[in-house]
């Protein structure tokens, strides 16, 4: 029996969301951030209604959310996707389920482009995005350093159907 529930994120989920984000930071291939933001900062950085969690046995095991790419009105329908799965829940198809609801709900909300900036070394994330209909639009070479090492990122996007 499938016990996974995908639902809108609630304020009560923030601590578990940040715990999973911390796991992503610790991998060294998910984000250039090195410090977990406060609940308030995380909340301010992400779209208020386009954030979802996957819950299994009353525990948040993954999350997905959209951040604005610009404050300019012309880009109001373009969002950057972040998706994180707890280390002990990877490989179960959770990210795909989160993506499906995010894509559907973002289109209803008027988004026409979703994009992600993925570490070039993060092959599983690149593969996931391709599976969800994203395409590679470019590589940003040596875009930033993490722990003193330069990293490339792959820019991927999905346009609304």
Coordinates of C-alpha atoms in Angstrom, one line a residue:
X1 CA 0.0 0.0 0.0
X2 CA 1.3 3.4 -1.0
X3 CA 1.6 5.6 2.1
X4 CA 3.0 8.6 0.3
X5 CA 1.0 11.7 0.4
X6 CA 1.8 14.8 -1.7
X7 CA 0.2 18.0 -0.4
X8 CA 0.6 21.7 -0.1
X9 CA 3.3 22.7 2.3
X10 CA 2.2 24.2 5.6
X11 CA 4.1 26.4 8.0
X12 CA 4.4 23.4 10.4
X13 CA 6.5 21.6 7.7
X14 CA 9.3 24.2 7.7
X15 CA 11.5 22.6 10.2
X16 CA 11.5 19.3 8.4
X17 CA 11.9 21.0 5.0
X18 CA 15.0 22.8 6.3
X19 CA 16.4 19.6 7.7
X20 CA 16.1 18.0 4.3
X21 CA 17.7 21.2 2.7
X22 CA 20.6 20.8 5.2
X23 CA 21.1 17.2 3.9
X24 CA 21.3 18.7 0.4
X25 CA 23.8 21.3 1.5
X26 CA 26.0 18.6 3.0
X27 CA 26.1 16.6 -0.3
X28 CA 28.1 19.5 -1.9
X29 CA 26.3 19.1 -5.2
X30 CA 22.8 20.5 -4.6
X31 CA 23.3 24.2 -3.8
X32 CA 26.0 26.8 -3.4
X33 CA 24.5 27.7 0.0
X34 CA 26.6 26.5 2.9
X35 CA 24.3 27.6 5.8
X36 CA 20.7 26.6 6.3
X37 CA 18.5 29.8 6.1
X38 CA 16.1 30.7 8.9
X39 CA 12.5 29.7 8.4
X40 CA 11.6 33.4 7.6
X41 CA 14.3 33.7 5.0
X42 CA 13.3 30.4 3.3
X43 CA 9.7 31.5 3.4
X44 CA 10.5 34.8 1.8
X45 CA 12.5 33.2 -1.0
X46 CA 9.8 30.9 -2.2
X47 CA 6.5 31.4 -3.9
X48 CA 3.7 31.4 -1.2
X49 CA 1.4 28.8 -2.8
X50 CA 3.7 26.8 -5.1
X51 CA 5.4 24.7 -2.5
X52 CA 4.6 21.1 -1.8
X53 CA 5.8 18.3 0.4
X54 CA 5.8 14.5 0.2
X55 CA 4.8 12.9 3.5
X56 CA 5.3 9.3 4.4
X57 CA 4.2 7.9 7.8
X58 CA 3.5 11.4 9.1
X59 CA 7.1 12.5 8.2
X60 CA 8.1 14.9 5.5
X61 CA 10.5 13.1 3.1
X62 CA 10.7 15.6 0.3
X63 CA 9.8 19.0 -0.9
X64 CA 9.5 21.1 -4.1
X65 CA 9.0 24.8 -4.4
X66 CA 9.3 27.7 -6.9
X67 CA 11.4 30.9 -6.4
X68 CA 11.0 34.0 -8.6
X69 CA 13.8 34.5 -11.1
X70 CA 13.3 38.2 -11.3
X71 CA 11.3 41.1 -9.9
X72 CA 10.6 42.4 -13.4
X73 CA 6.9 41.9 -14.4
X74 CA 7.9 40.4 -17.8
X75 CA 9.4 37.4 -16.0
X76 CA 6.4 36.9 -13.6
X77 CA 5.6 33.5 -15.2
X78 CA 9.1 32.2 -14.9
X79 CA 10.1 30.3 -11.8
X80 CA 13.2 28.5 -10.5
X81 CA 12.4 25.0 -9.1
X82 CA 14.1 23.5 -6.1
X83 CA 13.4 19.9 -5.2
X84 CA 15.0 18.0 -2.3
X85 CA 14.4 14.4 -1.1
X86 CA 15.6 13.1 2.3
X87 CA 18.7 11.0 2.0
X88 CA 16.9 7.9 3.3
X89 CA 14.0 8.3 0.8
X90 CA 15.8 8.7 -2.5
X91 CA 15.1 6.3 -5.4
X92 CA 11.4 5.8 -4.6
X93 CA 9.9 8.1 -7.3
X94 CA 9.1 10.8 -4.7
X95 CA 10.7 13.6 -6.7
X96 CA 8.7 12.7 -9.8
X97 CA 5.4 12.8 -7.9
X98 CA 6.3 16.2 -6.4
X99 CA 7.2 17.5 -9.9
X100 CA 3.9 16.4 -11.4
X101 CA 1.9 18.4 -8.9
X102 CA 4.2 21.4 -9.2
X103 CA 4.1 21.5 -13.0
X104 CA 0.3 21.2 -13.0
X105 CA -0.3 23.8 -10.3
X106 CA 2.3 26.2 -11.7
X107 CA 0.6 26.2 -15.1
X108 CA -2.8 26.9 -13.4
X109 CA -1.1 29.8 -11.6
X110 CA 0.1 31.3 -14.9
X111 CA 3.7 30.1 -15.0
X112 CA 4.9 29.4 -18.6
X113 CA 8.5 28.4 -17.8
X114 CA 10.1 26.4 -15.0
X115 CA 13.9 26.4 -14.8
X116 CA 16.5 24.8 -12.7
X117 CA 20.2 25.4 -12.2
X118 CA 21.8 22.1 -11.5
X119 CA 25.4 21.2 -10.6
X120 CA 27.0 19.5 -13.6
X121 CA 28.2 16.7 -11.4
X122 CA 24.6 16.0 -10.2
X123 CA 23.7 13.4 -12.9
X124 CA 20.7 12.1 -11.0
X125 CA 19.1 15.5 -10.8
X126 CA 19.8 16.2 -14.5
X127 CA 18.2 12.8 -15.4
X128 CA 15.2 13.5 -13.2
X129 CA 14.6 16.9 -14.9
X130 CA 14.9 15.3 -18.4
X131 CA 12.3 12.7 -17.3
X132 CA 10.0 15.5 -16.2
X133 CA 10.2 17.2 -19.6
X134 CA 13.0 19.7 -19.0
X135 CA 15.6 20.3 -21.6
X136 CA 19.2 21.6 -21.3
X137 CA 19.5 25.2 -22.5
X138 CA 23.1 25.8 -21.5
X139 CA 26.0 25.4 -19.2
X140 CA 27.4 28.2 -16.9
X141 CA 31.0 27.3 -16.6
X142 CA 32.7 28.0 -13.3
X143 CA 29.7 30.1 -12.2
X144 CA 30.6 30.0 -8.5
X145 CA 32.8 28.4 -5.9
X146 CA 31.8 26.0 -3.2
X147 CA 34.5 25.2 -0.6
X148 CA 37.2 26.8 -2.8
X149 CA 36.3 24.8 -5.9
X150 CA 34.7 26.2 -9.1
X151 CA 31.6 24.4 -10.3
X152 CA 29.7 24.4 -13.6
X153 CA 25.9 24.4 -13.6
X154 CA 23.5 23.1 -16.2
X155 CA 20.5 25.3 -16.9
X156 CA 17.4 23.3 -17.7
X157 CA 13.9 24.5 -18.5
X158 CA 10.4 23.3 -19.1
X159 CA 7.9 25.3 -21.1
X160 CA 4.2 25.0 -20.6
X161 CA 2.4 22.8 -23.1

